XYZ file of C-alpha atoms in Angstrom:
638
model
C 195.883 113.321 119.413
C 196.576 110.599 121.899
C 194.957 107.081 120.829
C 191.188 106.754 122.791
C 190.673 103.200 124.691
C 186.997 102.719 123.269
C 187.015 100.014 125.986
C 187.502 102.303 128.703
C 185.784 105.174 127.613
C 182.399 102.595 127.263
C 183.314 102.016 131.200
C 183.292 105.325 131.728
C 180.376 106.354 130.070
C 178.142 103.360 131.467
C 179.415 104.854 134.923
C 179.104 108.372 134.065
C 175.299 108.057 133.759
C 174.775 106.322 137.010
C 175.573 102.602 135.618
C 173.387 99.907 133.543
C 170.977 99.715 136.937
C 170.296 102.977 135.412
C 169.947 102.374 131.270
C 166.376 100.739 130.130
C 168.098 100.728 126.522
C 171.137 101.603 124.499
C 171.366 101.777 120.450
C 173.405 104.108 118.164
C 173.502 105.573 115.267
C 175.342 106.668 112.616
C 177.824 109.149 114.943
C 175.629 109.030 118.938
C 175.439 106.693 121.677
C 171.910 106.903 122.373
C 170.659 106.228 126.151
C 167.107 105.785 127.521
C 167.818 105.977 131.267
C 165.538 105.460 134.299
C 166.820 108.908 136.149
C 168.598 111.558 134.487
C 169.831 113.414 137.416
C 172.322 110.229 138.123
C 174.014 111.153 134.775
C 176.867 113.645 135.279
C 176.921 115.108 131.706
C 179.830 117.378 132.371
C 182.438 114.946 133.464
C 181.355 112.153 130.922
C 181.999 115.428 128.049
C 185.260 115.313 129.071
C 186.092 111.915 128.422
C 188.559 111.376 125.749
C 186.746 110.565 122.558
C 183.187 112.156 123.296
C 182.469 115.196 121.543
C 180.014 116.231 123.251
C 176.607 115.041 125.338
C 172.969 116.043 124.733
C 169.218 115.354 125.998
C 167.176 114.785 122.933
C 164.093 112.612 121.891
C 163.854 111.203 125.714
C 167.690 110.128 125.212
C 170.591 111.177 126.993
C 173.189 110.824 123.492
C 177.035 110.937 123.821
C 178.032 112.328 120.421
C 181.243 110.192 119.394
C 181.258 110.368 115.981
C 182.240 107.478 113.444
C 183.567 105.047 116.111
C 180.705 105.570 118.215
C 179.957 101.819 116.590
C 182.987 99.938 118.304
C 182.372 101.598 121.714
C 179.339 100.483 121.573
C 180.263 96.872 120.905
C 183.014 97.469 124.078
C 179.187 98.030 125.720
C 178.180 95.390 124.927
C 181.081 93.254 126.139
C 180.871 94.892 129.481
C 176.874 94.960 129.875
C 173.172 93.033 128.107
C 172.295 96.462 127.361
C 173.397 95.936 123.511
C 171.406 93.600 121.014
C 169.702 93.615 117.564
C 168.308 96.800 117.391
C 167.413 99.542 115.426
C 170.251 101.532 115.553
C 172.953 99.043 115.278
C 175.459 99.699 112.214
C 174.228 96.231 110.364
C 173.125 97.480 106.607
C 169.562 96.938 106.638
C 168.270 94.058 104.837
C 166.678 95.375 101.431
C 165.689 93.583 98.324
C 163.642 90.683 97.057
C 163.795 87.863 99.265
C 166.115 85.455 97.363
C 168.789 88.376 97.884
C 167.757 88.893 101.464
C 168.181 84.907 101.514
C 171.838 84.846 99.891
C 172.794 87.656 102.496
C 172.015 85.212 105.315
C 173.740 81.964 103.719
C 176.652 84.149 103.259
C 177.179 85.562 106.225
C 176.302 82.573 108.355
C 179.377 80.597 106.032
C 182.335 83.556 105.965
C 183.601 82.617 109.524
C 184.556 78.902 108.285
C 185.400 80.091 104.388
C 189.077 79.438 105.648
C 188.666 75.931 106.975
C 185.960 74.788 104.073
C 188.238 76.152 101.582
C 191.457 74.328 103.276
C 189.465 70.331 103.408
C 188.094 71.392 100.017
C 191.640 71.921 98.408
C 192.867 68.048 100.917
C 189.730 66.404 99.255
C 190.742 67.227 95.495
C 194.427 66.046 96.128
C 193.601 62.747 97.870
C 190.923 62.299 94.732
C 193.561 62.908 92.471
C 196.336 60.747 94.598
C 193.966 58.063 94.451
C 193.083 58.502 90.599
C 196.509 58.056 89.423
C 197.375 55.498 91.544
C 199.701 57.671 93.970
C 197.862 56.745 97.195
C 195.963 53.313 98.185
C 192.256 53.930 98.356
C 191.769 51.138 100.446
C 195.073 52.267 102.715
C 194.777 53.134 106.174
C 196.362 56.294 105.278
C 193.645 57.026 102.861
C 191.442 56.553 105.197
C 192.815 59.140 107.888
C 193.370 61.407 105.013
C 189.764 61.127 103.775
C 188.255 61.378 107.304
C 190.478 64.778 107.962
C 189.073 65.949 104.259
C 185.681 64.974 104.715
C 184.881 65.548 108.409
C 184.112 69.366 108.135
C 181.818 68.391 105.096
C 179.769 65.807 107.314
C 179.824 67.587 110.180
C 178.550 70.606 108.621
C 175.636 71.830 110.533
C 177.324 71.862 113.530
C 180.066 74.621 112.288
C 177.094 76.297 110.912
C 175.460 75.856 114.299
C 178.035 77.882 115.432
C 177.797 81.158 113.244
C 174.007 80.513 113.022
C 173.937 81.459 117.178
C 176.104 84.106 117.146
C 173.888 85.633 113.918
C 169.903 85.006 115.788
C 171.709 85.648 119.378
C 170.734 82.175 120.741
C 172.941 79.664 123.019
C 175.469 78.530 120.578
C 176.292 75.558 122.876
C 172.170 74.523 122.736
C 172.600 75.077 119.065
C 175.363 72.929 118.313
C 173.496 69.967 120.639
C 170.451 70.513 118.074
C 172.651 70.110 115.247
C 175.135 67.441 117.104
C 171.219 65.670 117.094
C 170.828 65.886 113.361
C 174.091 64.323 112.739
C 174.248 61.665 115.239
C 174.750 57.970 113.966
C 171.515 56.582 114.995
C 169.295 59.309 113.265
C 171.347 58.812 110.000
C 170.618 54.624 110.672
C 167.038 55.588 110.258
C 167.015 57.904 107.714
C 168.899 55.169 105.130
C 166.388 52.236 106.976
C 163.229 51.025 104.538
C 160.659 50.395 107.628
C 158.918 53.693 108.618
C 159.935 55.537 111.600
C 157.647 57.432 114.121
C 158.124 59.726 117.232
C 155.656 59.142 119.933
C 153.583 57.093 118.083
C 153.457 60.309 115.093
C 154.794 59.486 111.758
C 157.962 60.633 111.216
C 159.167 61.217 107.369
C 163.149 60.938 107.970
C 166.244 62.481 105.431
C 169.995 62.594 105.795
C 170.851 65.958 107.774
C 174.484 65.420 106.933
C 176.323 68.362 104.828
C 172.818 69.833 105.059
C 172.987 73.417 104.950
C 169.047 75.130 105.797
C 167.874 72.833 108.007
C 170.161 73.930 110.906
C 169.992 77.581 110.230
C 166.047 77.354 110.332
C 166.432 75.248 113.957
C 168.625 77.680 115.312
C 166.571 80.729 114.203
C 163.323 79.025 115.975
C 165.785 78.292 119.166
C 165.697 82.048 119.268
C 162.176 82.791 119.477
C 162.166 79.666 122.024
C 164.856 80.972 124.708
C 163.619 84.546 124.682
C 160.141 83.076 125.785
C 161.511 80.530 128.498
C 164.042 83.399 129.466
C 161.195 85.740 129.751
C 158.443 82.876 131.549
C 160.660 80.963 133.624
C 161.592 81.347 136.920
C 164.922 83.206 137.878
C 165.811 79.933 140.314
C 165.640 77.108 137.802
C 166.060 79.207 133.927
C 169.724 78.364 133.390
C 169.263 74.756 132.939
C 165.834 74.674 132.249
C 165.401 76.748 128.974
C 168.047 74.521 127.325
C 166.401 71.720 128.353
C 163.357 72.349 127.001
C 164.723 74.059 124.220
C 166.040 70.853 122.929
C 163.455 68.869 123.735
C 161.124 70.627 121.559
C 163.516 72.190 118.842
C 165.257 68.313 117.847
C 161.484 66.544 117.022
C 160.282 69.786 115.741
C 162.969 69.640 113.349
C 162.650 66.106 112.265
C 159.197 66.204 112.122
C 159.015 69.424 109.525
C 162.076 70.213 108.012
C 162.321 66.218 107.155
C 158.873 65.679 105.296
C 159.002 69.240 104.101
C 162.469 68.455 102.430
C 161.953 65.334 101.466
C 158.594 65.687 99.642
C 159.787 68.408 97.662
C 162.671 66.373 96.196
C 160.318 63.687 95.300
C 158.095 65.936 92.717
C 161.162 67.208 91.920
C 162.887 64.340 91.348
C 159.474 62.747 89.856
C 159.177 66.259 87.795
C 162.690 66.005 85.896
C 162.576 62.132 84.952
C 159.395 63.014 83.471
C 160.613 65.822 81.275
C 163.978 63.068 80.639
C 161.289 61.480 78.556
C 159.872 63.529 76.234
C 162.754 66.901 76.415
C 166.005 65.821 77.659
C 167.492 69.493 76.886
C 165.039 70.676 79.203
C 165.309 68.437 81.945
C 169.312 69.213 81.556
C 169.461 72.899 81.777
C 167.082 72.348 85.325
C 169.579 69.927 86.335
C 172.830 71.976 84.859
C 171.496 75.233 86.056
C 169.666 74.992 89.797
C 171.799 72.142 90.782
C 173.219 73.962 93.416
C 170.475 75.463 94.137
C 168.950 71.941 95.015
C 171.799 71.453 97.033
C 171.883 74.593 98.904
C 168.081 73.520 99.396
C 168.991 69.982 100.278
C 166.704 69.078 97.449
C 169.410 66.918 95.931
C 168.696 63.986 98.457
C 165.360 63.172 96.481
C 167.439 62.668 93.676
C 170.887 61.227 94.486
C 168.694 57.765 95.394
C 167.178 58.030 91.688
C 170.727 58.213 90.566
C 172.191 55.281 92.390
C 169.228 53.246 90.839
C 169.745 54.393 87.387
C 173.168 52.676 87.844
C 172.070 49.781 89.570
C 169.235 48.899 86.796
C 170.683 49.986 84.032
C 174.563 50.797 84.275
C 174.351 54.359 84.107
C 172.779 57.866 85.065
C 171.437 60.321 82.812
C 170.632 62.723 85.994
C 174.283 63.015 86.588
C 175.270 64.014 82.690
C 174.285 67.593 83.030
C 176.022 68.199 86.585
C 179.338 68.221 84.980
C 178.040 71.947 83.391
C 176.644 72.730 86.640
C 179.696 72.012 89.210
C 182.547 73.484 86.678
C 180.312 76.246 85.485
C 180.348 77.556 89.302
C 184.099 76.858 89.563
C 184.814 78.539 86.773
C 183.005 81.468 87.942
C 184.788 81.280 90.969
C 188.193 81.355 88.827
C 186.757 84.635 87.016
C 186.506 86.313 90.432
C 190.732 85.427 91.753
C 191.325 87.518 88.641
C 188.616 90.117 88.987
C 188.271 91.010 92.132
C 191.158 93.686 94.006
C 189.956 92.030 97.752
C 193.649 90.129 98.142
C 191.241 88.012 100.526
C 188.628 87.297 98.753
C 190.967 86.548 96.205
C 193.312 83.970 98.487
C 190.089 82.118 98.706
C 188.713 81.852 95.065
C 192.116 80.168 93.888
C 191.521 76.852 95.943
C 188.261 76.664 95.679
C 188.188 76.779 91.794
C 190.811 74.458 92.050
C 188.574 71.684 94.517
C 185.768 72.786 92.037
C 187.454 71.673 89.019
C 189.887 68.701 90.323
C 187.304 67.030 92.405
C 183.641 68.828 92.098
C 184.168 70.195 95.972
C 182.064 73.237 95.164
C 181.172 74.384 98.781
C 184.411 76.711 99.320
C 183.596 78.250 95.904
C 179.823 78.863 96.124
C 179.627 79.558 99.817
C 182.910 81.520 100.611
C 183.005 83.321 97.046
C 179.904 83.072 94.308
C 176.871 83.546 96.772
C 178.184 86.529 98.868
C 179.071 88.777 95.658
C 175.608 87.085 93.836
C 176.258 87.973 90.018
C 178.895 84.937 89.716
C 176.576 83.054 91.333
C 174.037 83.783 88.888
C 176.522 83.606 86.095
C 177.731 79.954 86.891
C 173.803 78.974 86.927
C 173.488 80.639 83.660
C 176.802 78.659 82.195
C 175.012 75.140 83.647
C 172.108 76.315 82.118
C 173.768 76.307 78.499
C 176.396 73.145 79.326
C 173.453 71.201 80.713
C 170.858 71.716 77.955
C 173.522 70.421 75.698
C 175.234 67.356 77.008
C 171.586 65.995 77.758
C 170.777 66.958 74.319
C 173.277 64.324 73.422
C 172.120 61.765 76.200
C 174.674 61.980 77.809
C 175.326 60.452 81.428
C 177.853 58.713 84.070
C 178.858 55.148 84.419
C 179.530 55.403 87.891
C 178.197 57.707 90.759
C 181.158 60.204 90.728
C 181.836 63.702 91.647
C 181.360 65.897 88.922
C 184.892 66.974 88.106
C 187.530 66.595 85.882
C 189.278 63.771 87.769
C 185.792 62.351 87.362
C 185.222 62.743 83.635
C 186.348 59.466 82.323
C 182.477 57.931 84.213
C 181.334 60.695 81.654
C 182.804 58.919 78.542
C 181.046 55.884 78.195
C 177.048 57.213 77.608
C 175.882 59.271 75.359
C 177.413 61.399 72.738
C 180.703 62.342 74.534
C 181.636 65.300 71.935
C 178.260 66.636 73.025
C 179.117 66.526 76.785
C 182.259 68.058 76.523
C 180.664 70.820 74.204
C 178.345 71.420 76.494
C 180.783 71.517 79.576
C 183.061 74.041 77.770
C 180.257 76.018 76.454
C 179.378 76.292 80.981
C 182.411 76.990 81.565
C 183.188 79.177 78.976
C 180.016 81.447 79.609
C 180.197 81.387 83.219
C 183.820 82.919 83.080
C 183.445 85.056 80.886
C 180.370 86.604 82.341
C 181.723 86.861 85.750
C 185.158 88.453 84.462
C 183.677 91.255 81.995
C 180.542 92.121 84.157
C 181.187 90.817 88.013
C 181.676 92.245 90.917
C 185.475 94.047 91.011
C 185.429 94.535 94.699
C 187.584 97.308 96.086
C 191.186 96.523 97.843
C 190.802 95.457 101.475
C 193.230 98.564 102.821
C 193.349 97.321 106.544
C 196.232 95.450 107.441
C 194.754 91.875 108.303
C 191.793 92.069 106.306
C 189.992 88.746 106.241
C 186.915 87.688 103.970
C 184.100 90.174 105.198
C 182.204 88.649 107.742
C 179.062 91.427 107.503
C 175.680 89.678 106.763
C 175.305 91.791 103.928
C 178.814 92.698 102.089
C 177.971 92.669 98.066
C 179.253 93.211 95.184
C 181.669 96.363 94.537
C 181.237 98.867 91.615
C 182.184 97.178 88.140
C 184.909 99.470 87.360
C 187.535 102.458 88.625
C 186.004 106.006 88.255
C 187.526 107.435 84.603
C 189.580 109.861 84.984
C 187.078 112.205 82.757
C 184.181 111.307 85.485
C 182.573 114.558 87.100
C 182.619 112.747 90.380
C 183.559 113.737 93.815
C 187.345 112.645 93.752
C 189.562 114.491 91.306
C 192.460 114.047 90.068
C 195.470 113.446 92.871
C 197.628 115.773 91.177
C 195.112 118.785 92.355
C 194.035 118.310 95.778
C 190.677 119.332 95.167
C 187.895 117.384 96.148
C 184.316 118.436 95.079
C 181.737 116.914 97.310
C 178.696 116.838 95.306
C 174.655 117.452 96.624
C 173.556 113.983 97.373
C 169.838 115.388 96.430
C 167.809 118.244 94.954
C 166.933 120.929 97.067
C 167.304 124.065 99.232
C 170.625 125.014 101.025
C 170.817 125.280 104.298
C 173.898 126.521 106.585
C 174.881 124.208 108.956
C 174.910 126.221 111.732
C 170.994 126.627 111.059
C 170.790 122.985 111.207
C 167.587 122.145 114.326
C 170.446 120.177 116.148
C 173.200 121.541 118.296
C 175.735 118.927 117.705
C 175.402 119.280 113.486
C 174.846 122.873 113.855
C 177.958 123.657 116.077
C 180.503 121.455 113.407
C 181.551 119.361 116.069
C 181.245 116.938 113.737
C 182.579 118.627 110.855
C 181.880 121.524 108.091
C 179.091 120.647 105.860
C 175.586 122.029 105.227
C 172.154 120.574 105.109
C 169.787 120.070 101.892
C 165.815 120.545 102.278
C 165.418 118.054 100.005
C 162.995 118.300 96.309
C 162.826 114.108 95.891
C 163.502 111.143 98.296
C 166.089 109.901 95.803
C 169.734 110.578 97.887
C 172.531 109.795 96.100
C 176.324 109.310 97.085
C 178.267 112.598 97.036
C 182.044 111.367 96.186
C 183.403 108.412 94.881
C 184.453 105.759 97.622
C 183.483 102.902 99.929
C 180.996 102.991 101.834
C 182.180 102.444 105.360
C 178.873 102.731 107.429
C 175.073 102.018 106.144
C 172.637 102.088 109.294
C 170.359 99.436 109.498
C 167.692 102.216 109.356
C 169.334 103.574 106.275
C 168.989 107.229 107.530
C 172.597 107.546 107.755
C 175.962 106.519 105.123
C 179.154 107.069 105.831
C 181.461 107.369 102.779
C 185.879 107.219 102.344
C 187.198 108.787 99.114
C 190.588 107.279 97.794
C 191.595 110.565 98.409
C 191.008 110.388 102.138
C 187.951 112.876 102.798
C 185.341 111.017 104.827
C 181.828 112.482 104.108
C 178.491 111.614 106.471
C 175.132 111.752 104.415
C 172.473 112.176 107.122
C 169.010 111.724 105.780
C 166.858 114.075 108.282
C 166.839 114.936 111.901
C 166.685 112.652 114.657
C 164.977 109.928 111.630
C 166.751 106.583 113.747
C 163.674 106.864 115.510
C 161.623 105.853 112.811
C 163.534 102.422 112.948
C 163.850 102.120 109.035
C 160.343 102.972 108.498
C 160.123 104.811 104.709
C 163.877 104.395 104.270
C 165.143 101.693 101.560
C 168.544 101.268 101.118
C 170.443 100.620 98.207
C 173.953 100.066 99.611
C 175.879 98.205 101.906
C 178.949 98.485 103.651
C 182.204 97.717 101.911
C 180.630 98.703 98.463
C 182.417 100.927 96.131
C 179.888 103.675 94.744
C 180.816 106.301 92.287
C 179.236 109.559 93.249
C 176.040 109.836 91.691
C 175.087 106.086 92.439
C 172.022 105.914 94.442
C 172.481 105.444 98.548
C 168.603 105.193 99.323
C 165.308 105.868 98.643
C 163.442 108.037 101.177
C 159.435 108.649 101.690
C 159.802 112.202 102.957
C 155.806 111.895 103.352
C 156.475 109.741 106.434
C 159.498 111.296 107.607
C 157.140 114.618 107.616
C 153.841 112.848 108.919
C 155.763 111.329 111.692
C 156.523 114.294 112.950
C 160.394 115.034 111.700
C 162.851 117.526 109.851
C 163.542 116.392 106.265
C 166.904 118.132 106.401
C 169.727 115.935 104.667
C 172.770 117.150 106.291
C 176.396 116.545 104.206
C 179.286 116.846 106.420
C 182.904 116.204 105.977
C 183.914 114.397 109.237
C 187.576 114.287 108.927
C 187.951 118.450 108.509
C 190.673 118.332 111.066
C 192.879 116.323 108.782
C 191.972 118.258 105.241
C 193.416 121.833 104.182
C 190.099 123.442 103.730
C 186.725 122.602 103.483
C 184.364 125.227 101.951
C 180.643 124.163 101.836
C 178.539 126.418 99.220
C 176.110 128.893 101.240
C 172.642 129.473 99.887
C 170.730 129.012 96.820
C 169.360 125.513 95.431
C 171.475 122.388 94.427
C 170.349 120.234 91.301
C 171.840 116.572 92.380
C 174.709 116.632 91.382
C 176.217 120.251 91.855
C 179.187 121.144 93.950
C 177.771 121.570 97.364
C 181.349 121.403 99.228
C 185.084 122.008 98.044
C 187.631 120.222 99.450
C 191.273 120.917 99.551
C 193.030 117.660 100.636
């Protein structure tokens, strides 16, 4: 079969129906191209049927839907390229965004940091060798070379929000050049003059409560997702004749003192109690004020909550010669890198891998611990959570011991002899190892093993919502969907209880005729749908109606929860699952309310379809009778 240009065959079909003039909408779904257009007799549906790469065409729902199966997702991108008909919408491939918030939170950090993993991982790795040149006497500190060095190091670090600026447009769909000028704002010398000034500072005559926006991480991200709601209002208000100047304009005129004026105080206040909150409990429980400190460090950072409490540790060393706040970040900042260290000899991603071995490195050698948490801990979440618990332990202990620093240093190894002189040293290397040795551990025996990226090129995933994998390899023994290599046999198992039905009495033509595959349909007994065969999951609709699922052995399955359900937008679907995830068969995909798939007015009917038939020997479905979850409902030869 000849090789399909998905760029022309988008040109095609957007002329083929009369061009965009003629589309009020486009969105897909998990295998359809699905069109709302203005008049359907300027649609020739036989010629665009014959395009190489559609399957076939149908009028459903109001739509006019070219059935193209699983890359119906990258034609529609080429769509996109070529028209403004494409956007966030309900039917793009994105895995919906399911959990409690903190999760839903992480998701966004992540996938807002993985394009620049590379280059924060790369200054990361420069910053711990120029601290260690510098420690043992190798390079000048005070050298103009050190200082060219530093500035390359450092520079992506400072500038920060403006790289985020960047992958914050492209995520909320917003000007990334207005963006970057927002964050270019944030960052420029004069605002970080006032922030470090004593006399207060006002805008317009209103009080204005100023912070350093420099490395900051949320601020940015929360700007840029408020430029959003700003440009689509002046795009939609404004006149034609003056918008393309004029929405910037006023977009940064508003977003820049909206920014200082909230995010600042907001910020800033918070790291005051909590700054006031911790000193207190220094007093009367040190243990407890260092497993806060040890443990949610970085979660203060990520929050930019640390600024309310670096000042209180530069004063501690000005008053008194040292810092107790700093003693239990030691815990906290190797604790994460040790974590990170766990996952280069976890995970099977070689990518994900590539990056975890200099950033535990920066981590360790000079308490760099942005390559490591952003590009490696956050995205997969336990090791996260593991290095937190680690700084919990180390923390509780070396404050137990009072310990602190001498000098205001980055918590790191190369930075341990500031950690000598206060406090019960024993104690604070106890309680260091005891992070460490936690957060490793916990990470390598129960984090995520992600699976091996397969695709030639593979790159840290860059999807907003790419978790952890499955914690181990199906056994052998395992009644799932993949069996052993040796047979060929592939059982695809019922991804729910219920009622057989043969696909070609499926209520839609395109299922029904196998065009896109053998398979069968399930009148489902629960809304619990589980995953059929053992794989990754290589498509979970935003709507989470629809999962598309790879076996090692090949045999790529579609689990289609209902008929025509994209149209409820997500609405009584949770999913459980996210693209790129390894699931064993039998792990849950989603949760459906079949109450308001029914009330709404739709067919419950879980189709299970084999998509790749073409390429197998044979694939035999099971006809008639009820399926437990769990029994064979297809046999595959492959």
């Amino acid at each position: 079969m000849a090789t399909v240009d998905y760029r022309s065959l988008a040109g095609d079909i957007l002329q083929g129906v009369g061009g965009e003039k003629n589309i009020t909408s486009a969105t897909h779904c998990a295998t359809r191209l699905r069109l709302k257009l203005r008049d359907d007799s300027q649609a020739d549906q036989a010629a665009i049927e014959k395009l190489p790469g559609v399957i076939t065409v149908m009028k459903a729902g109001g739509q006019f839907q070219v059935v193209i199966g699983n890359n119906v997702p990258t034609v529609y991108a080429e769509l996109g390229k070529i028209t403004k008909l494409t956007g966030d919408d309900a039917g793009s491939d994105e895995p919906v965004q399911h959990g409690n918030l903190f999760n839903r939170f992480i998701d966004l950090i992540s996938s807002i940091f993985s394009p620049v993993i590379w280059p924060l991982a790369a200054a990361g790795l420069l910053k711990a060798f120029l601290s260690m040149a510098t420690q043992f006497g190798w390079l000048d500190p005070a050298s103009q070379t050190n200082v060219i060095l530093a500035a390359t190091a450092d520079a992506l670090f400072y500038f920060l929000p403006i790289f985020l600026a960047v992958t914050a447009a492209k995520r909320f769909k917003t000007n990334q050049f207005t963006s970057m000028a927002i964050a270019g704002a944030l960052v420029y010398p004069s605002i970080v003059a006032l922030a470090a000034q004593p006399e207060p500072v006002n805008f317009a005559g209103i009080p204005m409560v100023m912070m350093n926006y420099t490395s900051s991480v949320l601020p940015i991200i929360v700007a840029v997702w408020l430029q959003g709601y700003a440009e689509r209002f002046l795009t939609r208000v404004l006149p034609s004749a003056i918008r393309n100047f004029t929405t910037p304009l006023l977009t940064l005129l508003v977003m820049v003192p909206l920014v200082l004026l909230t995010v600042g105080p907001v910020t800033t206040f918070a790291a005051q109690g909590l700054s006031a909150g911790i000193n207190a409990a220094f007093t009367f429980a040190p243990w407890l004020a260092g497993a806060v400190m040890g443990g949610f460090w970085q979660v203060f950072v990520l929050f930019g909550l640390h600024w309310g409490l670096v000042p209180g540790m530069l004063n501690e060393i000005a008053t008194q010669g040292y810092s107790l706040l700093l003693g239990p970040l030691l815990a906290a900042v190797l604790g994460q890198a040790a974590a990170t260290l766990a996952v280069m000899f976890r995970t099977r991603n070689k990518a994900r891998r590539t990056v975890a071995g200099p950033a535990a490195l920066s981590g360790f050698l000079a308490g760099i611990t942005e390559p490591a948490i952003y590009g490696v801990n956050l995205p997969l979440k336990k090791p996260f959570y593991f290095g937190i618990a680690g700084g919990v332990a180390g923390g509780a202990i070396a404050a137990a011991g009072g310990s602190g620093a001498s000098a205001f240093v980055f918590p790191s190894l190369l930075g341990l002899p500031a950690f000598s002189q206060v406090g019960n040293f024993a104690l604070q290397l106890l309680g260091t190892g005891t992070a460490v040795a936690i957060a490793f551990s916990l990470t390598f025996f129960f984090g995520p093993r992600e699976e091996a990226a397969s695709d030639a090129g593979t790159s840290v995933p860059e999807t907003p919502a790419e978790t952890e994998a499955a914690a181990a390899p199906v056994p052998a023994s395992a009644p799932s969907g993949t069996a052993a290599a040796s047979t060929g046999t592939v059982n695809v198992l019922a991804p729910v209880a219920g009622q057989a039905v043969a696909l070609a009495d499926v209520q839609d033509k395109v299922f029904a005729s196998g065009a896109m595959g053998k398979g069968l349909g399930i009148i489902p007994a629960d809304g619990r749908i589980c995953a059929p065969i053992s794989g990754s999951i290589k498509a979970a609709m935003k709507t989470g109606h629809a999962f598309g699922i790879k076996s090692e052995d090949g045999v790529e399955v579609l689990v289609h929860i209902g008929i025509d359900t994209v149209q409820l937008q997500g609405r009584g679907f949770d999913s459980a699952v996210t693209r790129g995830q390894q699931v064993c068969a039998g792990d849950l995909l989603a949760v459906v309310d079949l109450d308001v798939v029914r009330e709404a007015g739709y067919d419950t009917t879980t189709l299970v379809m084999v998509t790749n038939t073409a390429q197998l020997g044979s694939v035999e479905p099971v006809t008639g009778g009820t399926f437990a979850q769990g029994d064979t409902a297809i046999t595959v030869q492959a």
